[in-house]
CSV table of C-alpha atoms in Angstrom, one decimal:
chain,number,residue,atom,x,y,z
A,1,MET,CA,116.6,147.4,87.3
A,2,ALA,CA,120.0,145.8,87.0
A,3,ALA,CA,123.2,147.8,86.6
A,4,PHE,CA,123.8,149.8,83.5
A,5,GLY,CA,124.7,147.5,80.5
A,6,THR,CA,123.1,144.5,82.0
A,7,PRO,CA,120.0,143.0,80.3
A,8,VAL,CA,117.0,143.4,82.5
A,9,ARG,CA,114.7,140.7,81.2
A,10,GLY,CA,117.2,138.3,79.6
A,11,SER,CA,118.2,138.0,76.0
A,12,LEU,CA,116.1,139.1,73.0
A,13,SER,CA,115.7,135.5,71.9
A,14,ALA,CA,114.5,134.5,75.3
A,15,MET,CA,112.1,137.3,75.4
A,16,ARG,CA,110.7,136.3,72.0
A,17,GLU,CA,110.1,132.8,73.4
A,18,SER,CA,108.4,134.0,76.6
A,19,SER,CA,104.6,134.0,76.8
A,20,VAL,CA,102.4,137.0,76.8
A,21,ASP,CA,101.6,136.2,80.4
A,22,GLU,CA,105.3,136.3,81.3
A,23,ARG,CA,105.7,139.7,79.6
A,24,THR,CA,102.6,141.1,81.3
A,25,TRP,CA,103.3,139.6,84.7
A,26,TRP,CA,102.2,142.9,86.4
A,27,SER,CA,98.6,142.5,85.1
A,28,ARG,CA,95.8,142.7,87.7
A,29,PRO,CA,92.4,144.4,88.0
A,30,GLY,CA,93.0,148.1,87.3
A,31,LEU,CA,96.1,147.4,85.2
A,32,GLU,CA,95.2,145.3,82.2
A,33,VAL,CA,95.8,144.6,78.6
A,34,ARG,CA,92.7,144.7,76.3
A,35,ASP,CA,93.1,144.1,72.6
A,36,GLY,CA,96.8,144.5,73.0
A,37,ARG,CA,96.5,148.0,74.6
A,38,LEU,CA,97.3,149.1,78.1
A,39,ARG,CA,94.4,150.2,80.3
A,40,ILE,CA,94.8,151.9,83.7
A,41,ALA,CA,91.7,151.9,85.9
A,42,GLY,CA,89.8,150.8,82.8
A,43,ARG,CA,91.0,153.8,80.7
A,44,ASP,CA,93.1,153.5,77.6
A,45,ALA,CA,96.6,154.6,78.5
A,46,GLU,CA,97.6,156.1,75.2
A,47,THR,CA,94.3,158.1,75.1
A,48,LEU,CA,95.1,159.5,78.6
A,49,ALA,CA,98.5,160.6,77.4
A,50,ARG,CA,97.1,162.3,74.3
A,51,THR,CA,94.4,164.0,76.3
A,52,HIS,CA,96.4,165.2,79.4
A,53,GLY,CA,99.9,165.5,77.9
A,54,THR,CA,103.1,163.8,78.9
A,55,PRO,CA,105.0,163.1,81.0
A,56,LEU,CA,102.1,162.0,83.1
A,57,TYR,CA,101.5,160.0,86.3
A,58,VAL,CA,98.2,158.1,86.2
A,59,HIS,CA,96.9,156.8,89.6
A,60,ASP,CA,94.5,154.0,90.2
A,61,LEU,CA,93.3,155.0,93.7
A,62,ALA,CA,91.3,151.8,94.2
A,63,ARG,CA,94.6,150.0,94.4
A,64,VAL,CA,95.6,152.1,97.4
A,65,ARG,CA,92.4,151.1,99.2
A,66,GLU,CA,92.9,147.5,98.3
A,67,GLN,CA,96.4,147.4,99.8
A,68,ALA,CA,95.3,149.3,103.0
A,69,ARG,CA,92.4,147.0,103.6
A,70,ALA,CA,94.6,143.9,103.0
A,71,LEU,CA,97.0,145.1,105.8
A,72,GLN,CA,94.2,146.1,108.2
A,73,GLY,CA,92.4,142.8,107.6
A,74,ALA,CA,95.5,140.7,108.1
A,75,LEU,CA,96.3,142.4,111.4
A,76,ALA,CA,92.7,142.1,112.7
A,77,GLY,CA,92.6,138.4,111.5
A,78,ALA,CA,95.8,137.7,113.5
A,79,GLY,CA,94.2,139.2,116.6
A,80,VAL,CA,96.6,142.1,116.6
A,81,ARG,CA,95.6,145.6,117.7
A,82,GLY,CA,96.9,147.2,114.5
A,83,ARG,CA,97.4,150.6,113.0
A,84,VAL,CA,98.4,151.4,109.3
A,85,ARG,CA,100.2,154.6,108.3
A,86,LEU,CA,101.3,155.8,104.9
A,87,ALA,CA,104.9,156.9,104.6
A,88,LEU,CA,104.4,160.4,103.2
A,89,LYS,CA,107.9,160.5,101.7
A,90,ALA,CA,106.8,157.8,99.2
A,91,GLN,CA,103.8,159.6,97.8
A,92,ARG,CA,102.3,163.1,98.3
A,93,GLU,CA,100.0,163.7,95.3
A,94,PRO,CA,97.2,165.9,96.9
A,95,GLU,CA,94.3,164.0,95.4
A,96,LEU,CA,95.7,160.7,96.5
A,97,LEU,CA,96.2,162.0,100.0
A,98,ARG,CA,92.6,163.3,100.1
A,99,PHE,CA,91.5,159.8,99.1
A,100,VAL,CA,93.6,158.2,101.8
A,101,ARG,CA,92.3,160.6,104.4
A,102,ALA,CA,88.8,159.6,103.5
A,103,LEU,CA,89.3,155.9,104.0
A,104,GLY,CA,88.2,156.3,107.6
A,105,PRO,CA,87.7,158.9,110.3
A,106,ALA,CA,90.5,159.6,112.7
A,107,GLY,CA,91.1,156.8,115.1
A,108,SER,CA,88.8,154.3,113.4
A,109,PRO,CA,89.9,150.8,112.4
A,110,GLU,CA,89.5,151.8,108.7
A,111,SER,CA,91.6,155.0,108.9
A,112,VAL,CA,95.1,155.2,107.5
A,113,ALA,CA,97.3,157.4,109.6
A,114,MET,CA,100.5,159.2,108.6
A,115,ASP,CA,104.3,158.6,108.9
A,116,VAL,CA,106.4,161.7,108.4
A,117,CYS,CA,110.1,162.4,108.5
A,118,SER,CA,110.6,166.2,108.2
A,119,PRO,CA,109.0,169.4,109.4
A,120,GLY,CA,107.6,170.0,105.9
A,121,GLU,CA,105.9,166.6,105.9
A,122,VAL,CA,104.4,167.4,109.3
A,123,ASP,CA,102.9,170.6,107.7
A,124,ARG,CA,101.7,168.7,104.7
A,125,ALA,CA,100.0,166.0,106.7
A,126,LEU,CA,98.2,168.6,108.9
A,127,GLN,CA,97.2,170.6,105.8
A,128,MET,CA,95.7,167.5,104.2
A,129,GLY,CA,93.5,166.9,107.2
A,130,TRP,CA,95.3,164.5,109.5
A,131,GLU,CA,95.0,165.2,113.3
A,132,PRO,CA,98.3,165.6,115.2
A,133,SER,CA,97.4,162.4,117.1
A,134,GLU,CA,97.5,160.5,113.9
A,135,ILE,CA,100.9,161.7,112.8
A,136,SER,CA,104.1,159.8,113.8
A,137,TYR,CA,107.4,161.6,113.2
A,138,THR,CA,110.6,159.6,112.9
A,139,GLY,CA,113.6,161.3,111.3
A,140,THR,CA,117.3,161.4,111.6
A,141,ASN,CA,119.9,164.1,112.4
A,142,VAL,CA,117.2,166.5,113.6
A,143,SER,CA,118.3,170.1,114.3
A,144,GLU,CA,117.0,172.5,116.9
A,145,ARG,CA,115.1,174.3,114.1
A,146,ASP,CA,113.5,171.0,113.1
A,147,LEU,CA,112.4,170.2,116.7
A,148,ALA,CA,110.9,173.7,117.2
A,149,ARG,CA,108.5,173.1,114.3
A,150,ILE,CA,107.9,169.4,115.0
A,151,LEU,CA,107.2,169.6,118.7
A,152,GLY,CA,105.2,172.8,118.2
A,153,ALA,CA,102.8,170.8,116.0
A,154,GLY,CA,101.9,168.4,118.7
A,155,VAL,CA,102.7,165.2,116.7
A,156,HIS,CA,104.2,162.1,118.3
A,157,VAL,CA,108.0,162.0,118.0
A,158,ASN,CA,110.3,158.9,117.8
A,159,ALA,CA,113.8,159.9,118.8
A,160,ASP,CA,116.3,158.3,116.4
A,161,LEU,CA,119.6,158.6,118.4
A,162,LEU,CA,120.7,159.1,122.0
A,163,SER,CA,121.8,162.7,121.1
A,164,GLN,CA,118.3,163.3,119.6
A,165,LEU,CA,116.6,162.0,122.7
A,166,ARG,CA,118.7,164.4,124.8
A,167,ARG,CA,117.7,167.3,122.6
A,168,VAL,CA,114.0,166.4,122.9
A,169,GLY,CA,114.5,166.2,126.6
A,170,ARG,CA,116.1,169.6,126.9
A,171,ARG,CA,113.5,171.2,124.7
A,172,ALA,CA,110.4,169.4,125.9
A,173,PRO,CA,111.0,167.9,129.4
A,174,GLY,CA,108.1,165.9,130.8
A,175,SER,CA,106.8,164.9,127.3
A,176,THR,CA,106.0,161.5,125.9
A,177,VAL,CA,108.3,160.1,123.1
A,178,GLY,CA,109.2,157.0,121.3
A,179,ILE,CA,112.6,155.7,120.3
A,180,ARG,CA,113.8,154.1,117.1
A,181,VAL,CA,115.9,151.0,117.7
A,182,ASP,CA,118.4,149.1,115.6
A,183,PRO,CA,118.1,145.3,116.1
A,184,GLY,CA,121.1,144.6,113.8
A,185,ILE,CA,119.1,142.7,111.2
A,186,GLY,CA,116.4,143.5,108.7
A,187,ALA,CA,114.3,141.9,105.9
A,188,SER,CA,115.0,143.0,102.3
A,189,ARG,CA,114.3,141.9,98.7
A,190,ALA,CA,117.8,140.4,98.7
A,191,ASN,CA,116.9,138.4,101.9
A,192,SER,CA,120.4,138.9,103.3
A,193,GLY,CA,119.5,140.4,106.7
A,194,GLU,CA,121.1,143.7,105.6
A,195,THR,CA,119.2,146.8,104.7
A,196,LEU,CA,119.9,150.5,104.3
A,197,TYR,CA,118.4,150.9,107.8
A,198,THR,CA,119.8,148.0,109.9
A,199,GLY,CA,122.3,145.1,109.6
A,200,SER,CA,125.5,143.8,111.0
A,201,ARG,CA,127.2,147.2,110.6
A,202,PRO,CA,125.5,150.1,112.4
A,203,THR,CA,123.7,152.6,110.1
A,204,LYS,CA,122.8,156.2,110.9
A,205,PHE,CA,119.4,155.0,112.2
A,206,GLY,CA,118.3,153.8,115.6
A,207,ILE,CA,119.4,153.2,119.1
A,208,LEU,CA,121.5,150.0,119.5
A,209,PRO,CA,120.6,147.2,122.1
A,210,ASP,CA,123.6,148.0,124.3
A,211,GLN,CA,122.4,151.7,124.4
A,212,LEU,CA,119.0,151.0,125.9
A,213,ASP,CA,120.1,151.6,129.5
A,214,GLU,CA,121.5,155.0,128.5
A,215,ALA,CA,118.3,155.8,126.7
A,216,VAL,CA,116.3,155.1,129.8
A,217,ALA,CA,118.7,157.2,131.9
A,218,ILE,CA,118.3,160.1,129.5
A,219,ALA,CA,114.6,159.7,129.7
A,220,HIS,CA,114.7,159.8,133.5
A,221,GLU,CA,117.0,162.8,133.5
A,222,HIS,CA,114.5,164.8,131.5
A,223,ASP,CA,111.3,163.2,132.9
A,224,LEU,CA,110.5,161.8,129.5
A,225,SER,CA,108.0,158.9,129.1
A,226,ILE,CA,109.0,156.3,126.4
A,227,ASP,CA,105.8,154.9,125.0
A,228,THR,CA,106.8,153.6,121.6
A,229,VAL,CA,109.5,151.3,120.2
A,230,HIS,CA,110.0,152.1,116.5
A,231,VAL,CA,112.1,150.0,114.1
A,232,HIS,CA,112.5,150.3,110.4
A,233,VAL,CA,113.5,146.8,109.4
A,234,GLY,CA,112.5,146.3,105.8
A,235,ASP,CA,113.4,147.1,102.2
A,236,GLY,CA,111.1,145.5,99.7
A,237,TYR,CA,110.8,142.1,101.3
A,238,LEU,CA,108.3,139.5,100.1
A,239,SER,CA,107.2,136.2,101.6
A,240,ASP,CA,110.7,134.6,101.3
A,241,GLY,CA,111.9,137.3,103.6
A,242,LEU,CA,109.6,136.5,106.5
A,243,ASP,CA,112.1,134.2,108.2
A,244,VAL,CA,114.4,137.2,108.6
A,245,PHE,CA,111.5,139.4,109.6
A,246,ASP,CA,110.6,136.9,112.3
A,247,GLU,CA,114.1,137.0,113.7
A,248,THR,CA,114.0,140.8,113.6
A,249,MET,CA,110.7,140.9,115.5
A,250,ARG,CA,112.1,138.5,118.1
A,251,ARG,CA,115.0,140.9,118.8
A,252,VAL,CA,112.6,143.9,118.9
A,253,ALA,CA,110.4,142.1,121.4
A,254,VAL,CA,113.5,141.5,123.6
A,255,MET,CA,114.3,145.2,123.5
A,256,ALA,CA,110.7,146.2,124.2
A,257,GLU,CA,110.6,143.8,127.2
A,258,ALA,CA,113.7,145.4,128.5
A,259,LEU,CA,112.2,148.8,128.3
A,260,LEU,CA,109.0,147.6,130.0
A,261,GLU,CA,111.1,146.1,132.8
A,262,ALA,CA,112.8,149.4,133.2
A,263,GLY,CA,109.4,151.1,133.8
A,264,CYS,CA,108.8,152.5,130.4
A,265,PRO,CA,105.0,152.4,129.6
A,266,ILE,CA,105.3,150.9,126.1
A,267,GLU,CA,102.0,151.2,124.3
A,268,GLU,CA,103.0,150.8,120.6
A,269,ILE,CA,105.6,148.9,118.6
A,270,ASN,CA,106.0,150.5,115.2
A,271,THR,CA,107.4,148.0,112.8
A,272,GLY,CA,108.2,150.5,110.1
A,273,GLY,CA,107.8,149.9,106.4
A,274,GLY,CA,109.7,147.9,103.8
A,275,LEU,CA,106.8,145.5,102.9
A,276,GLY,CA,107.4,144.8,99.2
A,277,VAL,CA,105.3,144.2,96.1
A,278,PRO,CA,106.2,142.1,93.0
A,279,GLN,CA,108.7,143.9,90.8
A,280,ALA,CA,109.7,141.2,88.3
A,281,PRO,CA,108.4,138.1,86.6
A,282,GLY,CA,108.2,135.2,89.0
A,283,ASP,CA,107.7,137.4,92.1
A,284,THR,CA,104.7,136.5,94.2
A,285,PRO,CA,102.9,138.9,96.4
A,286,LEU,CA,103.7,139.2,100.1
A,287,ASP,CA,101.6,136.8,102.2
A,288,VAL,CA,100.2,139.5,104.5
A,289,GLU,CA,98.4,136.8,106.7
A,290,ALA,CA,101.8,135.2,107.3
A,291,TRP,CA,103.3,138.6,107.9
A,292,ALA,CA,100.7,139.4,110.5
A,293,ALA,CA,101.1,136.0,112.1
A,294,VAL,CA,104.7,136.8,112.8
A,295,LEU,CA,103.7,140.0,114.5
A,296,ALA,CA,101.1,138.2,116.6
A,297,ARG,CA,103.5,135.5,117.6
A,298,ARG,CA,106.4,137.8,118.5
A,299,LEU,CA,104.6,140.9,119.9
A,300,GLY,CA,101.1,139.7,120.8
A,301,SER,CA,102.0,138.9,124.5
A,302,LEU,CA,103.2,142.5,125.0
A,303,ASP,CA,99.6,143.8,124.7
A,304,VAL,CA,100.6,146.8,122.6
A,305,THR,CA,99.4,148.4,119.4
A,306,VAL,CA,101.4,147.0,116.5
A,307,SER,CA,101.7,149.5,113.6
A,308,THR,CA,103.2,149.5,110.2
A,309,GLU,CA,104.0,152.5,107.9
A,310,PRO,CA,104.8,151.3,104.4
A,311,GLY,CA,105.2,153.3,101.3
A,312,ASP,CA,105.8,150.7,98.5
A,313,PHE,CA,103.1,148.3,99.7
A,314,LEU,CA,100.4,150.9,99.8
A,315,VAL,CA,101.2,153.0,96.7
A,316,LYS,CA,103.8,151.5,94.4
A,317,GLU,CA,101.3,149.6,92.3
A,318,CYS,CA,98.8,152.5,92.1
A,319,ALA,CA,100.6,154.6,89.5
A,320,VAL,CA,101.9,154.3,85.9
A,321,HIS,CA,104.1,156.9,84.3
A,322,LEU,CA,103.4,157.7,80.6
A,323,ALA,CA,105.9,159.4,78.3
A,324,GLU,CA,106.1,160.1,74.6
A,325,VAL,CA,108.8,158.7,72.3
A,326,VAL,CA,110.5,161.7,70.8
A,327,THR,CA,113.6,160.0,69.3
A,328,VAL,CA,114.3,156.6,67.7
A,329,GLU,CA,117.8,156.5,66.3
A,330,ASP,CA,120.4,153.9,65.4
A,331,ARG,CA,123.8,154.9,66.6
A,332,ALA,CA,126.8,152.7,65.9
A,333,GLY,CA,124.7,149.5,66.1
A,334,PHE,CA,122.7,150.6,69.1
A,335,THR,CA,119.0,151.7,69.0
A,336,PHE,CA,118.3,154.7,71.2
A,337,VAL,CA,114.7,155.4,72.2
A,338,GLY,CA,114.4,158.9,73.7
A,339,LEU,CA,111.5,159.9,75.9
A,340,ASP,CA,110.1,163.2,77.0
A,341,THR,CA,110.7,162.4,80.6
A,342,GLY,CA,113.9,162.1,82.7
A,343,TRP,CA,115.4,160.9,85.9
A,344,ASN,CA,114.5,164.2,87.7
A,345,ILE,CA,110.8,163.1,87.8
A,346,MET,CA,111.1,159.3,87.7
A,347,CYS,CA,114.2,158.6,89.8
A,348,GLU,CA,113.7,155.5,91.9
A,349,ARG,CA,115.6,153.5,89.4
A,350,PHE,CA,118.6,155.8,89.9
A,351,VAL,CA,118.5,156.4,93.6
A,352,TYR,CA,117.6,152.8,94.7
A,353,LYS,CA,118.5,150.8,91.6
A,354,GLY,CA,114.9,149.8,91.6
A,355,LEU,CA,113.5,147.4,89.0
A,356,LEU,CA,111.6,149.0,86.2
A,357,ASP,CA,109.3,147.5,83.5
A,358,LEU,CA,108.6,149.5,80.4
A,359,VAL,CA,105.9,148.7,77.8
A,360,LEU,CA,104.6,150.1,74.5
A,361,CYS,CA,101.0,151.2,75.3
A,362,ARG,CA,99.5,150.5,71.9
A,363,ALA,CA,101.0,147.0,71.6
A,364,VAL,CA,101.8,145.7,75.1
A,365,ASP,CA,101.7,142.1,74.1
A,366,ALA,CA,103.8,142.5,70.9
A,367,GLU,CA,107.0,140.4,70.6
A,368,PRO,CA,110.3,142.3,71.1
A,369,VAL,CA,112.2,142.9,67.9
A,370,ALA,CA,115.3,144.7,69.2
A,371,ALA,CA,117.3,145.4,72.3
A,372,VAL,CA,117.1,149.2,72.9
A,373,ILE,CA,118.6,151.9,75.1
A,374,MET,CA,115.7,153.8,76.7
A,375,ALA,CA,116.9,157.4,77.4
A,376,GLY,CA,115.5,160.4,79.2
A,377,ASN,CA,115.5,164.1,78.3
A,378,ILE,CA,117.9,165.3,81.1
A,379,ASN,CA,121.2,166.6,79.7
A,380,GLU,CA,123.3,164.0,81.5
A,381,GLY,CA,124.9,160.9,80.1
A,382,ASP,CA,123.5,158.6,82.8
A,383,ASP,CA,119.9,159.5,82.2
A,384,LEU,CA,119.1,156.1,80.9
A,385,PHE,CA,116.1,154.1,82.1
A,386,ALA,CA,117.2,150.8,80.5
A,387,GLU,CA,120.0,149.3,78.4
A,388,ASP,CA,119.9,146.1,76.3
A,389,TYR,CA,116.2,146.2,76.8
A,390,PRO,CA,114.1,143.9,74.6
A,391,PHE,CA,111.3,146.0,73.0
A,392,PRO,CA,108.7,145.9,70.2
A,393,GLU,CA,109.0,148.0,67.1
A,394,VAL,CA,108.6,151.6,68.2
A,395,HIS,CA,108.2,154.9,66.4
A,396,GLU,CA,108.4,158.6,67.3
A,397,GLY,CA,105.1,159.6,68.8
A,398,ASP,CA,104.4,156.3,70.5
A,399,ILE,CA,103.6,156.3,74.2
A,400,VAL,CA,105.7,154.2,76.6
A,401,ALA,CA,104.5,153.3,80.1
A,402,ALA,CA,106.7,152.7,83.2
A,403,MET,CA,104.8,150.3,85.4
A,404,ASN,CA,104.2,150.4,89.2
A,405,VAL,CA,106.0,153.7,89.9
A,406,GLY,CA,103.6,155.1,92.5
A,407,SER,CA,106.2,155.3,95.2
A,408,TYR,CA,109.6,157.2,95.4
A,409,ASN,CA,109.3,158.7,92.0
A,410,ALA,CA,107.0,161.7,91.7
A,411,SER,CA,107.6,162.4,95.4
A,412,MET,CA,111.4,162.8,94.7
A,413,THR,CA,111.1,165.1,91.7
A,414,SER,CA,113.9,167.6,91.4
A,415,GLU,CA,114.3,170.8,89.3
A,416,HIS,CA,117.5,169.7,87.6
A,417,CYS,CA,117.8,171.4,84.2
A,418,LEU,CA,114.7,173.3,85.2
A,419,ARG,CA,112.6,170.5,83.7
A,420,GLU,CA,109.0,170.8,85.0
A,421,PRO,CA,107.3,168.2,87.1
A,422,ALA,CA,105.1,165.6,85.4
A,423,GLY,CA,101.4,166.0,85.3
A,424,ALA,CA,99.2,163.8,87.5
A,425,ILE,CA,95.7,162.4,87.2
A,426,CYS,CA,93.8,160.2,89.7
A,427,PHE,CA,90.9,157.9,89.3
A,428,ALA,CA,88.9,156.6,92.3
A,429,ASP,CA,86.8,154.3,90.1
A,430,ARG,CA,87.5,151.7,87.5
A,431,ILE,CA,85.5,151.3,84.3
C-alpha cells in the first residue's frame, strides 16, 4: 500500500471506468468471484465469516502445494540439484505446517524443508515433524543463550557475521557451518539493487567480500568446516528483477569460488528468499523457469545443491483475512469504514508498507461509489488499512476481505491492547 493519504488504486472516477477484470486482478483457481461473491477454495467467503466468526484467516492449502511444486519443477527442469524450504517467520499456522510437512518425506525431491531464524523457530520446526537435517538456521545478532539452544538441536547453522562465526567456533569447535554473505546488491520489487538485506550500503546481515579471508582464518582457528554459502538477496522481486538477480548470483558465485579455492568444502549455495508474487493490477507472476535458468547459469558449474527459502512466494497467496464492518460513518466529509480487526493481527502493511487489496465479499465486482478510510479496531490513530480507497456501497455487518495476506501477517501478531489473535481455518481441497 502507498503511504498514508495517497490513493492506492487511482481516483474514484478511474476506478469506476476500470473493468471488473482489472478490479479482480488477483483472481485465480482457489480465489474466485462467482455471481459477484468472493469464494475461497470454492467456499463462499461471507458464509465462512458468519460460521467461524471474525476476524478470520482462511487458507487455501492447495495454493501452497502449487507454488512449492512450481519451484521444485523449475529447478529440476534447469538441471539444478535443488532444495526448497519454507521461511517459518512468514507463516506458522499449525495445520498449514502439517500440510507442508506431508508434501514429501524427509530428503525426497518433493519435500519442503525449513528455514528458521530463532531458537523458538527451531523448536517449532522440530515439534511439527521436521528432522534436524532438514532445518537451516540463519539469524543475526545471536547470543550465547541462542547458540546453546540452536547448536544443541543439531540443525545446520549459517553464521551471519565474523563475530558470530567466532562464537560458533568457541562453542562448537570442529563442527560444520555455513556463512551468510553480503554481495552488495539484491533484487527487489523496486528493482533498484537495494534491499533491506543487501545493497551499496552495508546492512546488519552477512559477511562482506573483503572479509572472506578473515572468515576462512576464523574457521581454521576453530577447525570449522564451511560447507554452505548463504545469501538473502531478495525482497518481492518479479521477472523484471531477474537482471539484478543475475548480477547478484554472479557475485555470489565469485565468493563461493574463492571459498572453494581456500579449501572450504562448499556443498550448498542457499539463495535465500525474496521471490515475489503479484500484488497490484498489472503485475505478472515471476517466471520461475527464467529464475531457475539464472541459477543454473551462474551456479551450475560449482556442482552444489542450490536452495531457496521463500516466504511470500510459497504462502502469501494462500490466505485471505475476513473482517466485519462495525462502523460506517461520515466525518467532516470523510467516510470511515471501521473493521473488527487491527494492525496487531494484520500488520504487513504497517511494517513493510506492503500493498493491500480490500474487497466487499458480497459484491466484489460492484463499482466503487466513494473513497473511504478503512480503519481497524486498535486504539491508535495510525491503525488505518487504507485512505482515499475507492469502495462500493458498504453497510455495518458487511464482510470485507483483505487479499493475499498469507505471509508476514498472522505470524507477526502482537498482543497490543490485549486484542486476541484472529481465528484460522484451512482447506486442503477446493470445491
